[in-house]
Amino acid sequence: MTSNVLAVILRQEDWRENDVLVTMYTREYGKLEAVAKGLRKIESKLVSHLEPLTTAEIFIVQGRRWPIVAGSFVENPRFSLRTDLSHLVSAGAIAHLIDLMTPLENPDERIYGLLEDTLSIVTENFLEPATGQLLVHLFAWKMLAATGYRPQLKICLQCHHRIAGEKFFFSPRRGGIIHSRCHSHGQLLHIEIKTAALKGLTYMLEAPMNMTLRLRGERQAFIEMTTVISRTFEERFEIPFPAIASVI
């Protein structure tokens, strides 16, 4: 591999004495890992170019074992994230979700665009802590759909009729909605949700991420939405949903 890529830096890991293993999500190749040689040296010119959450154009060459970062140019440093802890936490959680939910070298420009759009929302807007937490969960919700786990929210999984009513149950394991009348009381792992939460989840599967800022509703509806999302994530990936301060 010898290529210029446009990438969002997800994380860094110390590698040998002076090097760093950089994980990035690229527009061209999906998630990549590449070694930045000498990055831990004070005089390294690449240090500021490869900060997590930075978007950069990166020149990569193939080394004997790993791709090597041979040069870079910063496209968007996102300096403002580093001056606001709540925004930094939200952006960091988004980068962590991309890292957890995507395999190496599996390109998807939709995911790259979703990542850039969501980081722009965090960077360019004042977000209440509750809005930041909701944004992270809805990012995960759209990522679940983009990575092949699109939930069924319009047809009951049991009776296969169109969803109707005031109360429903969501099955994280089966990935969809069950009518209250079709639900068995022994199914303890199902999540009870009301109409408002179901409408929010359905809407945000298709709506652009910036519509998160316009969502309005009762606190309970947002609790139900985030519970469905985190439990579905945990069922699909068999790991806990990334910890974010509970502020909703």
Coordinates of C-alpha atoms in Angstrom, one line a residue:
M1 CA 0.0 0.0 0.0
T2 CA 1.3 3.4 -1.1
S3 CA -1.4 6.0 -0.9
N4 CA -2.7 9.4 0.2
V5 CA -5.7 8.9 2.4
L6 CA -8.1 11.3 4.2
A7 CA -8.4 10.1 7.8
V8 CA -9.9 10.8 11.2
I9 CA -7.4 9.8 13.9
L10 CA -9.1 7.5 16.4
R11 CA -6.4 6.7 18.8
Q12 CA -2.6 6.2 19.4
E13 CA -0.7 3.4 21.1
D14 CA 3.0 3.5 22.1
W15 CA 5.0 1.3 19.8
R16 CA 8.6 0.3 20.6
E17 CA 10.9 3.0 21.9
N18 CA 10.0 6.1 19.9
D19 CA 7.2 5.0 17.6
V20 CA 3.4 5.1 17.8
L21 CA 0.8 2.8 16.3
V22 CA -2.0 5.1 15.0
T23 CA -5.5 3.8 14.4
M24 CA -7.5 5.9 11.9
Y25 CA -10.7 5.7 9.9
T26 CA -10.0 6.6 6.3
R27 CA -12.4 7.5 3.5
E28 CA -10.5 5.2 1.1
Y29 CA -9.8 2.1 3.1
G30 CA -11.9 2.1 6.2
K31 CA -10.1 1.6 9.5
L32 CA -6.3 1.4 9.2
E33 CA -3.5 0.9 11.6
A34 CA -0.1 2.5 10.7
V35 CA 3.2 3.1 12.5
A36 CA 4.3 6.7 12.9
K37 CA 8.1 6.4 13.4
G38 CA 9.7 8.7 15.9
L39 CA 6.4 10.3 16.9
R40 CA 7.3 10.2 20.6
K41 CA 10.4 12.3 20.0
I42 CA 9.9 16.0 21.1
E43 CA 11.1 17.2 17.7
S44 CA 8.7 15.1 15.6
K45 CA 6.9 17.2 13.0
L46 CA 4.0 14.8 12.9
V47 CA 2.9 15.1 16.5
S48 CA 0.2 17.7 16.1
H49 CA -0.9 16.1 12.7
L50 CA -1.8 12.8 14.3
E51 CA -3.7 13.9 17.5
P52 CA -6.8 11.9 18.1
L53 CA -10.0 13.4 16.6
T54 CA -7.9 15.3 14.0
T55 CA -8.8 15.0 10.3
A56 CA -5.6 14.8 8.2
E57 CA -4.5 13.9 4.7
I58 CA -1.9 11.1 5.3
F59 CA 0.7 9.6 3.0
I60 CA 1.1 5.9 3.8
V61 CA 3.8 3.6 2.5
Q62 CA 3.9 -0.2 3.1
G63 CA 6.6 -1.3 5.5
R64 CA 7.9 -4.8 6.0
R65 CA 5.2 -5.6 8.6
W66 CA 3.1 -2.5 9.0
P67 CA 2.0 0.5 6.9
I68 CA 4.1 3.5 7.7
V69 CA 3.0 7.1 8.0
A70 CA 5.4 8.9 5.7
G71 CA 3.8 12.4 5.8
S72 CA 0.7 14.3 6.7
F73 CA -1.2 17.5 6.3
V74 CA -3.9 18.6 8.8
E75 CA -7.3 19.3 7.3
N76 CA -9.2 19.9 10.5
P77 CA -7.4 20.0 13.9
R78 CA -10.6 20.5 15.9
F79 CA -8.8 22.5 18.5
S80 CA -12.1 23.6 20.2
L81 CA -12.7 20.1 21.4
R82 CA -9.7 20.3 23.7
T83 CA -11.0 23.3 25.6
D84 CA -14.4 21.8 26.5
L85 CA -14.4 18.6 28.5
S86 CA -18.0 17.6 27.8
H87 CA -17.5 18.0 24.0
L88 CA -14.2 16.1 24.2
V89 CA -15.9 13.2 26.0
S90 CA -18.7 13.0 23.4
A91 CA -16.2 13.2 20.5
G92 CA -13.9 10.6 22.2
A93 CA -16.9 8.2 22.6
I94 CA -17.8 8.6 18.9
A95 CA -14.2 7.7 17.9
H96 CA -14.2 4.8 20.3
L97 CA -17.5 3.5 18.8
I98 CA -16.0 3.6 15.3
D99 CA -13.0 1.7 16.5
L100 CA -15.2 -1.0 18.2
M101 CA -17.7 -1.4 15.5
T102 CA -15.6 -1.5 12.3
P103 CA -13.0 -4.2 11.1
L104 CA -9.7 -3.3 9.6
E105 CA -9.6 -2.4 5.9
N106 CA -13.3 -2.6 5.1
P107 CA -14.0 0.7 3.3
D108 CA -17.4 2.4 3.6
E109 CA -17.7 6.1 2.6
R110 CA -21.1 6.3 4.4
I111 CA -19.5 5.5 7.7
Y112 CA -16.7 8.0 7.0
G113 CA -19.2 10.7 6.2
L114 CA -21.3 9.9 9.3
L115 CA -18.1 10.2 11.4
E116 CA -17.2 13.5 9.9
D117 CA -20.7 14.9 10.2
T118 CA -21.1 13.9 13.8
L119 CA -17.7 15.3 14.9
S120 CA -18.7 18.5 13.1
I121 CA -21.9 18.7 15.2
V122 CA -19.9 18.2 18.4
T123 CA -17.3 20.8 17.4
E124 CA -19.5 23.5 16.0
N125 CA -22.5 23.5 18.5
F126 CA -23.1 24.2 22.1
L127 CA -24.3 20.9 23.5
E128 CA -25.9 20.3 26.9
P129 CA -24.5 17.2 28.5
A130 CA -27.8 15.4 27.9
T131 CA -27.7 16.3 24.2
G132 CA -24.1 15.1 23.9
Q133 CA -25.0 11.7 25.5
L134 CA -28.0 11.3 23.2
L135 CA -25.9 12.2 20.2
V136 CA -23.4 9.5 21.0
H137 CA -26.2 6.9 21.4
L138 CA -27.9 7.9 18.1
F139 CA -24.5 7.7 16.4
A140 CA -24.2 4.1 17.6
W141 CA -27.8 3.5 16.4
K142 CA -27.0 4.6 12.9
M143 CA -23.7 2.7 13.0
L144 CA -25.6 -0.5 13.9
A145 CA -27.7 0.0 10.8
A146 CA -24.7 0.8 8.6
T147 CA -22.8 -2.3 9.8
G148 CA -25.6 -4.8 9.0
Y149 CA -27.7 -4.7 12.2
R150 CA -30.7 -2.6 11.0
P151 CA -33.5 -3.1 13.5
Q152 CA -37.1 -3.9 12.5
L153 CA -39.3 -1.1 13.9
K154 CA -42.4 -1.2 11.7
I155 CA -43.5 -4.8 11.8
C156 CA -44.1 -6.9 14.9
L157 CA -41.6 -9.7 15.1
Q158 CA -44.2 -12.1 16.5
C159 CA -47.4 -11.5 14.5
H160 CA -45.8 -9.8 11.5
H161 CA -48.5 -7.1 11.5
R162 CA -47.8 -3.4 11.2
I163 CA -46.9 -1.9 14.6
A164 CA -49.8 -0.1 16.3
G165 CA -50.7 0.8 19.9
E166 CA -49.3 2.8 22.8
K167 CA -46.8 0.4 24.4
F168 CA -44.3 -2.0 22.8
F169 CA -41.4 -4.3 23.7
F170 CA -38.0 -4.2 22.0
S171 CA -35.9 -7.4 21.7
P172 CA -32.2 -6.6 21.5
R173 CA -31.4 -10.2 20.6
R174 CA -33.9 -10.4 17.7
G175 CA -33.4 -6.8 16.8
G176 CA -37.0 -5.5 16.6
I177 CA -40.3 -4.5 18.1
I178 CA -43.0 -6.8 19.5
H179 CA -46.6 -5.7 20.2
S180 CA -47.6 -5.6 23.8
R181 CA -50.3 -8.1 23.1
C182 CA -47.8 -10.5 21.5
H183 CA -45.3 -10.2 24.3
S184 CA -44.8 -13.0 26.8
H185 CA -44.2 -12.0 30.4
G186 CA -41.4 -14.5 30.7
Q187 CA -39.3 -12.6 28.2
L188 CA -37.4 -10.6 30.8
L189 CA -34.7 -9.3 28.5
H190 CA -37.1 -7.3 26.4
I191 CA -37.3 -3.5 26.9
E192 CA -40.7 -1.8 27.3
I193 CA -41.0 1.4 25.3
K194 CA -43.8 3.9 24.5
T195 CA -44.8 5.5 21.2
A196 CA -42.6 8.6 21.6
A197 CA -39.4 6.5 21.9
L198 CA -40.3 4.3 19.0
K199 CA -41.0 7.3 16.8
G200 CA -37.6 8.8 17.8
L201 CA -35.7 5.6 17.0
T202 CA -37.5 5.1 13.7
Y203 CA -36.9 8.7 12.6
M204 CA -33.2 8.8 13.5
L205 CA -32.5 5.7 11.4
E206 CA -33.0 7.8 8.3
A207 CA -32.6 11.4 9.4
P208 CA -29.2 13.2 9.2
M209 CA -27.3 13.4 12.5
N210 CA -27.8 17.2 12.8
M211 CA -31.5 16.5 13.4
T212 CA -30.5 15.2 16.9
L213 CA -30.3 18.9 17.9
R214 CA -34.0 19.3 17.1
L215 CA -35.4 16.3 18.9
R216 CA -37.8 17.3 21.6
G217 CA -39.6 15.0 24.0
E218 CA -40.1 13.8 27.6
R219 CA -37.1 12.7 29.5
Q220 CA -38.5 9.2 29.8
A221 CA -38.6 8.8 26.0
F222 CA -34.9 9.6 25.7
I223 CA -34.1 7.1 28.5
E224 CA -36.0 4.4 26.6
M225 CA -34.2 5.3 23.4
T226 CA -30.7 5.2 24.9
T227 CA -31.6 1.9 26.7
V228 CA -32.6 0.2 23.5
I229 CA -29.5 1.4 21.7
S230 CA -27.0 0.4 24.4
R231 CA -28.6 -3.0 25.0
T232 CA -28.7 -3.7 21.2
F233 CA -25.0 -2.7 20.9
E234 CA -24.1 -5.0 23.8
E235 CA -26.1 -7.9 22.3
R236 CA -24.5 -7.5 18.9
F237 CA -20.9 -6.9 20.0
E238 CA -20.9 -8.8 23.3
I239 CA -19.1 -5.9 25.1
P240 CA -20.4 -3.1 27.3
F241 CA -21.6 0.1 25.7
P242 CA -18.8 2.7 26.2
A243 CA -19.2 4.5 29.5
I244 CA -20.6 8.0 29.2
A245 CA -21.7 10.1 32.2
S246 CA -25.4 9.4 32.8
V247 CA -27.0 12.8 32.4
I248 CA -30.2 12.2 30.6

